[in-house]
mmCIF file of C-alpha atoms in Angstrom:
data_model
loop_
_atom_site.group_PDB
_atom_site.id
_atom_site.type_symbol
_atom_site.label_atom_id
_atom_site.label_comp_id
_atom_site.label_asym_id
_atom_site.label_seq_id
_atom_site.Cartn_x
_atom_site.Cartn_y
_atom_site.Cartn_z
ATOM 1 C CA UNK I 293 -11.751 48.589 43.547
ATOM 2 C CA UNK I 294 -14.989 49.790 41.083
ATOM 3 C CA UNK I 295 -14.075 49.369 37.353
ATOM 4 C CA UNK I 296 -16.004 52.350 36.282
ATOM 5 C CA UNK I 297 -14.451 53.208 32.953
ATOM 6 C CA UNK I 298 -13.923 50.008 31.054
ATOM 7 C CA UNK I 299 -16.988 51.183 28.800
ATOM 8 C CA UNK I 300 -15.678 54.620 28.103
ATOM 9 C CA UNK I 301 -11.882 53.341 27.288
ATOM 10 C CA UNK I 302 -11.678 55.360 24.300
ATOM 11 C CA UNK I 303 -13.390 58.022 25.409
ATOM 12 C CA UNK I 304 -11.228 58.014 28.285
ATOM 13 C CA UNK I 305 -7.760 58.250 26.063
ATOM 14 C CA UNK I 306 -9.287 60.577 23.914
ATOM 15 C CA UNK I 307 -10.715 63.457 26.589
ATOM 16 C CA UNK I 308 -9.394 63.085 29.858
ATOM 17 C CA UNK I 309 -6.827 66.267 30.572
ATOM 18 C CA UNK I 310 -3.414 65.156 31.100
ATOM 19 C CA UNK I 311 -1.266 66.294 33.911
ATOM 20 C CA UNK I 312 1.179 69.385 34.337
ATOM 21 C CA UNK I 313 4.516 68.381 33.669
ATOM 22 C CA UNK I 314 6.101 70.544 36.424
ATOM 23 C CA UNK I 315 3.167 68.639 38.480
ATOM 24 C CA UNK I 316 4.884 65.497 37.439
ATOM 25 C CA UNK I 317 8.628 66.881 37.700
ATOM 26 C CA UNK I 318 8.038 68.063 41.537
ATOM 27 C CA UNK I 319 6.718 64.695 42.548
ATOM 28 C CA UNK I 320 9.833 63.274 41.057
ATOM 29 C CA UNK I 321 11.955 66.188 42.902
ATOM 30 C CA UNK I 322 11.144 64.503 46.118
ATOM 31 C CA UNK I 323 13.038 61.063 45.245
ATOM 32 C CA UNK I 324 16.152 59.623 46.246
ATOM 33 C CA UNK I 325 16.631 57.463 43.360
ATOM 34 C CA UNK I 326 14.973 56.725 40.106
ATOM 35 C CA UNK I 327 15.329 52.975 39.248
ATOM 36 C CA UNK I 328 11.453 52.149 39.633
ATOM 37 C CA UNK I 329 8.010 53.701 39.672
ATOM 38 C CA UNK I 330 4.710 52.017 39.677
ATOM 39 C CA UNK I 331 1.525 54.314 38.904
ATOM 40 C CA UNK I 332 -1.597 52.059 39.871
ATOM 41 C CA UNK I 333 -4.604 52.287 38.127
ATOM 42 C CA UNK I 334 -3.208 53.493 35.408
ATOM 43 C CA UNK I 335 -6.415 53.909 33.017
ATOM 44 C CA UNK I 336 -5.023 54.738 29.605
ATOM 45 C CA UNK I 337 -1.318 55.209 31.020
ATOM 46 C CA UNK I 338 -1.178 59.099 30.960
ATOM 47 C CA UNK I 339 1.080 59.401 34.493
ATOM 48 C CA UNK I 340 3.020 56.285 33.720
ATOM 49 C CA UNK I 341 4.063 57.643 30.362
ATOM 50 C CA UNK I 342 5.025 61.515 32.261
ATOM 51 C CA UNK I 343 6.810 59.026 34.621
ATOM 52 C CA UNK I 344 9.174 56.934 31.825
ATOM 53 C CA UNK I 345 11.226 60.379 31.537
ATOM 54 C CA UNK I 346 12.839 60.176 34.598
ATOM 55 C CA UNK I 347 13.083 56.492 35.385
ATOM 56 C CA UNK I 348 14.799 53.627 34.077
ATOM 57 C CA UNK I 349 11.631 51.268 34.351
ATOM 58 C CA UNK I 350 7.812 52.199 35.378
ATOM 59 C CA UNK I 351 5.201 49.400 35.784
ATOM 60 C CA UNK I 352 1.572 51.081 35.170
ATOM 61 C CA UNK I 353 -1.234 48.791 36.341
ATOM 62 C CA UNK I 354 -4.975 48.674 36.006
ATOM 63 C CA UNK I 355 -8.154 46.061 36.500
ATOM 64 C CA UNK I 356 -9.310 46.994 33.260
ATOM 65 C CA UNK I 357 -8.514 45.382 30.683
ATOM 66 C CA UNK I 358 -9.794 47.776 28.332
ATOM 67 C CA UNK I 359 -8.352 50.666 29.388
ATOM 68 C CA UNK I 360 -4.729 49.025 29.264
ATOM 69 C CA UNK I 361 -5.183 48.364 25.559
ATOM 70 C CA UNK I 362 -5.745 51.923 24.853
ATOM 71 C CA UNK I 363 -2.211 53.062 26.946
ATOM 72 C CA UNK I 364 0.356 54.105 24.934
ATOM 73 C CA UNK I 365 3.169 51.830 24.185
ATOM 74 C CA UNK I 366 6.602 52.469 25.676
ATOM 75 C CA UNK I 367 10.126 50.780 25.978
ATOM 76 C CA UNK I 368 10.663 51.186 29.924
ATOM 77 C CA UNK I 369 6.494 51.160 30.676
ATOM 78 C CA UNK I 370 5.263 47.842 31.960
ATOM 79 C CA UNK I 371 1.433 47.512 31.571
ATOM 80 C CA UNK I 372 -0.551 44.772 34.094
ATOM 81 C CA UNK I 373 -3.420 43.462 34.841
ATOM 82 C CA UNK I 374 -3.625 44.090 38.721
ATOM 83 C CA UNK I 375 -5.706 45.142 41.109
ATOM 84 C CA UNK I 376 -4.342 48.102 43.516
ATOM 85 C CA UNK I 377 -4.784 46.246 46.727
ATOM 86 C CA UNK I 378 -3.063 43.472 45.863
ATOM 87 C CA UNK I 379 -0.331 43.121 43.479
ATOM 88 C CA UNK I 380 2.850 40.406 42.303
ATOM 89 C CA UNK I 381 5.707 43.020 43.369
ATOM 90 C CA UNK I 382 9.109 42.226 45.309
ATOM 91 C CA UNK I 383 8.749 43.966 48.601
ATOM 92 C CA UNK I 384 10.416 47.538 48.693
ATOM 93 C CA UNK I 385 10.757 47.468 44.951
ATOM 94 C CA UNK I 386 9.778 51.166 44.160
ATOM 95 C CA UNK I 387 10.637 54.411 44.586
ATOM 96 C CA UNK I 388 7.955 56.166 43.743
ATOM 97 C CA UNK I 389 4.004 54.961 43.421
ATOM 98 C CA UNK I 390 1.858 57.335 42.285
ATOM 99 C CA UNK I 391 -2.364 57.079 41.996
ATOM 100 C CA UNK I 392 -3.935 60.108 40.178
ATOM 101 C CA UNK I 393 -7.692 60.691 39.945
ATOM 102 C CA UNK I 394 -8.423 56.806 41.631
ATOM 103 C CA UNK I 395 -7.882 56.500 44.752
ATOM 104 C CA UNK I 396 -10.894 57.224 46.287
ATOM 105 C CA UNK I 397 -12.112 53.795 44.566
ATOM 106 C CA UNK I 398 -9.836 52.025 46.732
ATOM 107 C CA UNK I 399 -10.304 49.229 50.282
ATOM 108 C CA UNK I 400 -7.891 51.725 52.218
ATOM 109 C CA UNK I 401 -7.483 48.886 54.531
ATOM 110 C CA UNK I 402 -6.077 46.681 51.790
ATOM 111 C CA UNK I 403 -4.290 48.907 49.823
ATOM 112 C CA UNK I 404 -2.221 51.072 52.110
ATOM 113 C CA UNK I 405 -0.553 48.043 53.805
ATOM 114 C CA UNK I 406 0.275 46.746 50.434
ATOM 115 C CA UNK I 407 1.911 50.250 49.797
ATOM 116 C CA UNK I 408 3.676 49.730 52.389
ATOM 117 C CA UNK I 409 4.691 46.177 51.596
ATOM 118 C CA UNK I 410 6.259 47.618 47.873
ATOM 119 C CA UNK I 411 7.288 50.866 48.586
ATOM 120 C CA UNK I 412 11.141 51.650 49.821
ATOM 121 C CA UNK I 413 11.860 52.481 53.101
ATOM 122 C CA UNK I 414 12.592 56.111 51.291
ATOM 123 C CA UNK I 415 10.486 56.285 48.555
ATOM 124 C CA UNK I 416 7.160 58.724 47.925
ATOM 125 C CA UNK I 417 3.903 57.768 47.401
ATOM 126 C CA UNK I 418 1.827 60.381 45.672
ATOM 127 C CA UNK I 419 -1.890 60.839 45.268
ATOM 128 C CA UNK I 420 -2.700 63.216 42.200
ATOM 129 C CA UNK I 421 -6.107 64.351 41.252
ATOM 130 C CA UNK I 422 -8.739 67.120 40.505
ATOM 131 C CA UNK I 423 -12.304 68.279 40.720
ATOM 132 C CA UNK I 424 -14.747 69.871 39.304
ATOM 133 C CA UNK I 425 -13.347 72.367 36.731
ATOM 134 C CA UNK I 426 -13.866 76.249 36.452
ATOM 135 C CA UNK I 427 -14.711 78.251 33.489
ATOM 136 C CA UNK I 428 -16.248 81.212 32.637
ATOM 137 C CA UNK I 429 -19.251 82.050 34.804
ATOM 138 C CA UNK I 430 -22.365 81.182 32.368
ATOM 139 C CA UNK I 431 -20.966 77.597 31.554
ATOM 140 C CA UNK I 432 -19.920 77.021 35.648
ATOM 141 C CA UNK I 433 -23.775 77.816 36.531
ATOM 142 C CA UNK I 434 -24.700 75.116 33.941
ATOM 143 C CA UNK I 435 -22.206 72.628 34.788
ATOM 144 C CA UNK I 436 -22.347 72.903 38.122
ATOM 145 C CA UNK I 437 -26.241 72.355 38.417
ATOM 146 C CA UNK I 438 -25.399 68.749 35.821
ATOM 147 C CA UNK I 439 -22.672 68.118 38.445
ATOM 148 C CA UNK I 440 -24.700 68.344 41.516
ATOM 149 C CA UNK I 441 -28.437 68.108 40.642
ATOM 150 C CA UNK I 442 -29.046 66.347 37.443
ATOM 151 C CA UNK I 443 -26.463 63.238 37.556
ATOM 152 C CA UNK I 444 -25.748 64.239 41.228
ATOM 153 C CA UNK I 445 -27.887 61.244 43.304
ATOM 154 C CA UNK I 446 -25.918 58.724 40.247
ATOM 155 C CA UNK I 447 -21.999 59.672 41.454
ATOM 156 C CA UNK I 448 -20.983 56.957 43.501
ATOM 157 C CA UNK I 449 -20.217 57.519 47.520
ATOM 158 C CA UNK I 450 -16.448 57.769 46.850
ATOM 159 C CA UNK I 451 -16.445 60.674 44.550
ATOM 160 C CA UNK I 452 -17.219 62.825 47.879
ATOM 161 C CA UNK I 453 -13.611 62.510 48.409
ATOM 162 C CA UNK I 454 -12.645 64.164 45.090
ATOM 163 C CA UNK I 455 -15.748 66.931 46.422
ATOM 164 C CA UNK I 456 -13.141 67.353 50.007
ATOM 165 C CA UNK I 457 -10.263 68.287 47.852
ATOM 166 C CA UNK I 458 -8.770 64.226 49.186
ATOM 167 C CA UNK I 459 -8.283 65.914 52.452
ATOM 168 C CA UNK I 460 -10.908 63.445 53.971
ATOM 169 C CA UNK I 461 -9.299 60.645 52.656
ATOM 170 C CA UNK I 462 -7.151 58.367 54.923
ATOM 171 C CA UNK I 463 -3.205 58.910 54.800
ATOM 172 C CA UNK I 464 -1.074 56.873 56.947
ATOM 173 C CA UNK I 465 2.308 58.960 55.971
ATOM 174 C CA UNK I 466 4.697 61.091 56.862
ATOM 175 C CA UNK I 467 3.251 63.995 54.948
ATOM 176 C CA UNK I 468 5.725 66.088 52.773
ATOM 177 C CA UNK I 469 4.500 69.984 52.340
ATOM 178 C CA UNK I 470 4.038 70.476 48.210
ATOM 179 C CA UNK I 471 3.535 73.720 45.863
ATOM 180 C CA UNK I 472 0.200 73.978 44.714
ATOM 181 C CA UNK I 473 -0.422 73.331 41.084
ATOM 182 C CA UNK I 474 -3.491 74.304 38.038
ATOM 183 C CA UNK I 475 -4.303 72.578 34.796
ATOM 184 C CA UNK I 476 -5.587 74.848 31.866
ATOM 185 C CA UNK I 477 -7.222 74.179 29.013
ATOM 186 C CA UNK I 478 -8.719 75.887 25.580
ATOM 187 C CA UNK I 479 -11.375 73.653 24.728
ATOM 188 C CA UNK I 480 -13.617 73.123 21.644
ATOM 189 C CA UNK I 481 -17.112 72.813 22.414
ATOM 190 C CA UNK I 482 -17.028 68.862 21.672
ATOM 191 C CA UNK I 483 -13.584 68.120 24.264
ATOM 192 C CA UNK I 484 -16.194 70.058 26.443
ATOM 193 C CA UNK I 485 -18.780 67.281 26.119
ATOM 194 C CA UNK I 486 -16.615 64.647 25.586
ATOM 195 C CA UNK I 487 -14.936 65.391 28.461
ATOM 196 C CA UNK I 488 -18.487 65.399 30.763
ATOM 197 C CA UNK I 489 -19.486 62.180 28.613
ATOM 198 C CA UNK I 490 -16.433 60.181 30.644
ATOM 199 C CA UNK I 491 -17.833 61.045 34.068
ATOM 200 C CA UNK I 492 -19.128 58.042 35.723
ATOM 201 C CA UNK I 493 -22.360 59.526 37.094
ATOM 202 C CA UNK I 494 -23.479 60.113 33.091
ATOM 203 C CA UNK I 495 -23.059 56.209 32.821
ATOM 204 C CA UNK I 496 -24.839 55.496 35.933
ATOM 205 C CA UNK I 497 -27.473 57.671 35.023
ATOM 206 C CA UNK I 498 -27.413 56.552 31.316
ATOM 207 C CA UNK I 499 -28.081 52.715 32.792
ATOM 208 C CA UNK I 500 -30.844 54.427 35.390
ATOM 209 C CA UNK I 501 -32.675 56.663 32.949
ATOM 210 C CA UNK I 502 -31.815 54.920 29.372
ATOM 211 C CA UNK I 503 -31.035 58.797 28.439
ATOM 212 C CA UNK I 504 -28.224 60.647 27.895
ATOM 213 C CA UNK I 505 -28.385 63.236 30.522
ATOM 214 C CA UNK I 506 -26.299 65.550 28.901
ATOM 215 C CA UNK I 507 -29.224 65.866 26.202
ATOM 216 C CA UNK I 508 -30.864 68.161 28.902
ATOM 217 C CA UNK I 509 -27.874 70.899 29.099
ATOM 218 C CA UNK I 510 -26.404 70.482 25.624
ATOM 219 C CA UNK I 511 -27.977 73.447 23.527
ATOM 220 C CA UNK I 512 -27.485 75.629 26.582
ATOM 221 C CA UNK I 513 -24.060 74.825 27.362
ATOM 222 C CA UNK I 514 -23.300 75.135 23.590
ATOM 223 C CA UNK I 515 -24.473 78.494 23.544
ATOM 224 C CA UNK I 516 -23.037 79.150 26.571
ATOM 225 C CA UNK I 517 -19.633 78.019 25.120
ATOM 226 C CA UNK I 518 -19.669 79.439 21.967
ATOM 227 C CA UNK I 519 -19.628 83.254 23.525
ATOM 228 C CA UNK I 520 -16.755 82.082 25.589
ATOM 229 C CA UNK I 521 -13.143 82.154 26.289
ATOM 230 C CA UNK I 522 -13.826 78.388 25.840
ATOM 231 C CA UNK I 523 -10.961 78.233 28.685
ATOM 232 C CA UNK I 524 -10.743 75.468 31.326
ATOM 233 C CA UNK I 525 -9.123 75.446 34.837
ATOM 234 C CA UNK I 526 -8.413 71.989 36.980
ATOM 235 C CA UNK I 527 -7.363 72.838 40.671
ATOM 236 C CA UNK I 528 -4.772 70.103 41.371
ATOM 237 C CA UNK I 529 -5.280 68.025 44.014
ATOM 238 C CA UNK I 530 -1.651 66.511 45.399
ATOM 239 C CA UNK I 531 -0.249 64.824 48.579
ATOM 240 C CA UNK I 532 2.916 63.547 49.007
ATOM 241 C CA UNK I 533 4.205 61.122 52.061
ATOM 242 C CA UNK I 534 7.138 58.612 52.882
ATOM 243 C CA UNK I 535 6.198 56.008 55.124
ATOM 244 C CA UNK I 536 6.299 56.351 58.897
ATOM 245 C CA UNK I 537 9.157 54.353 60.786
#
């Protein structure tokens, strides 16, 4: 797994959007029992701490370092330092594991027999994520032409499995049918920016280019913004399976 993020930790905490609860509660709809969840690669904890609601212990894990230090600290969350293909767990300790926005970073080879390995014979994995965001039309037209043209050639291979909605991606499970689920958003201008600023194609091209890249779009996409609705709209990305027998 790429550690993409460890240099934008608290950027990371600060702007990344947070998941639907009813996203969260219809994952947990699907299990039998509630005694332990694992989220891997955490980041800054934000499913892991949706998760603690409903059961009585949730182990969050991450490679970096950094990002673990900026999770938020609670009783029944257990933070480690793992990596997602191979962790320290009992086997069939969980019964749910959930990835969300990550696991398109992952050795599928590695990490889905380890998931199998942890996971009860009747528990749900779940892989959560998102895409591009949609806006109003002015601001789409100038993100979309950052997103594909200007930092496009610096987004590494994986991310073309966020671009295929993580249909592409492989999935040895029994798949479960789910709802379909949006996040929204009323941003300020700077959660607008500070949100692109955490994408890891500006890094890339930061290291490439020594330039900001969002230098090039930011007076536009200001004005754009300002004569806005300033509202934000995530299509969820979601697929639920138990494993096959």
């Amino acid at each position: 797994m790429k550690d993409n993020f460890s240099n934008q930790a608290s950027e990371y905490s600060k702007f990344r959007p947070t998941y639907p609860p009813e996203l969260i509660e219809h994952i947990v709809s699907f299990t039998e029992k509630r005694e332990n969840a694992l989220d891997v690669a955490t980041g800054n904890g934000q499913v892991a701490q949706q998760l603690s609601d409903y059961f009585e212990t949730v182990y969050a894990t991450d490679i970096s370092e950094n990002q673990l230090l900026h999770a938020k600290q609670i009783l029944n969350v257990i933070y480690k330092k793992l990596p997602a293909e191979k962790t320290d767990f009992e086997d069939k300790q969980f019964d749910l594991i959930t990835v969300a926005q990550a696991v398109h970073w992952f050795d599928f080879d590695i990490f889905y027999p380890e998931i199998y390995r942890i996971l009860k014979p009747n528990g749900i994995f779940a892989i959560i994520g998102y895409g591009l965001f949609k806006t109003n039309p002015n601001t789409d037209k100038i993100v979309e032409d950052f997103y594909y043209n200007i930092v496009g050639p610096f987004w590494d291979a994986e991310r073309k499995y966020l671009d295929e909605n993580y249909q592409t991606i492989p999935f040895p499970f029994e798949e479960l049918e789910t709802l379909n689920f949006e996040n929204k958003f009323t941003w300020s201008y700077e959660q607008l920016i500070g949100y692109l600023e955490t994408w890891s194609a500006v890094e890339h091209y930061k290291a490439h280019n020594n330039q900001n890249p969002l230098d090039l779009i930011r007076e536009d996409l200001k004005t754009s913004w300002e004569t806005s609705e300033k509202e934000v709209t995530f299509q969820m990305l979601l697929r639920l399976g138990k494993l096959k027998v």
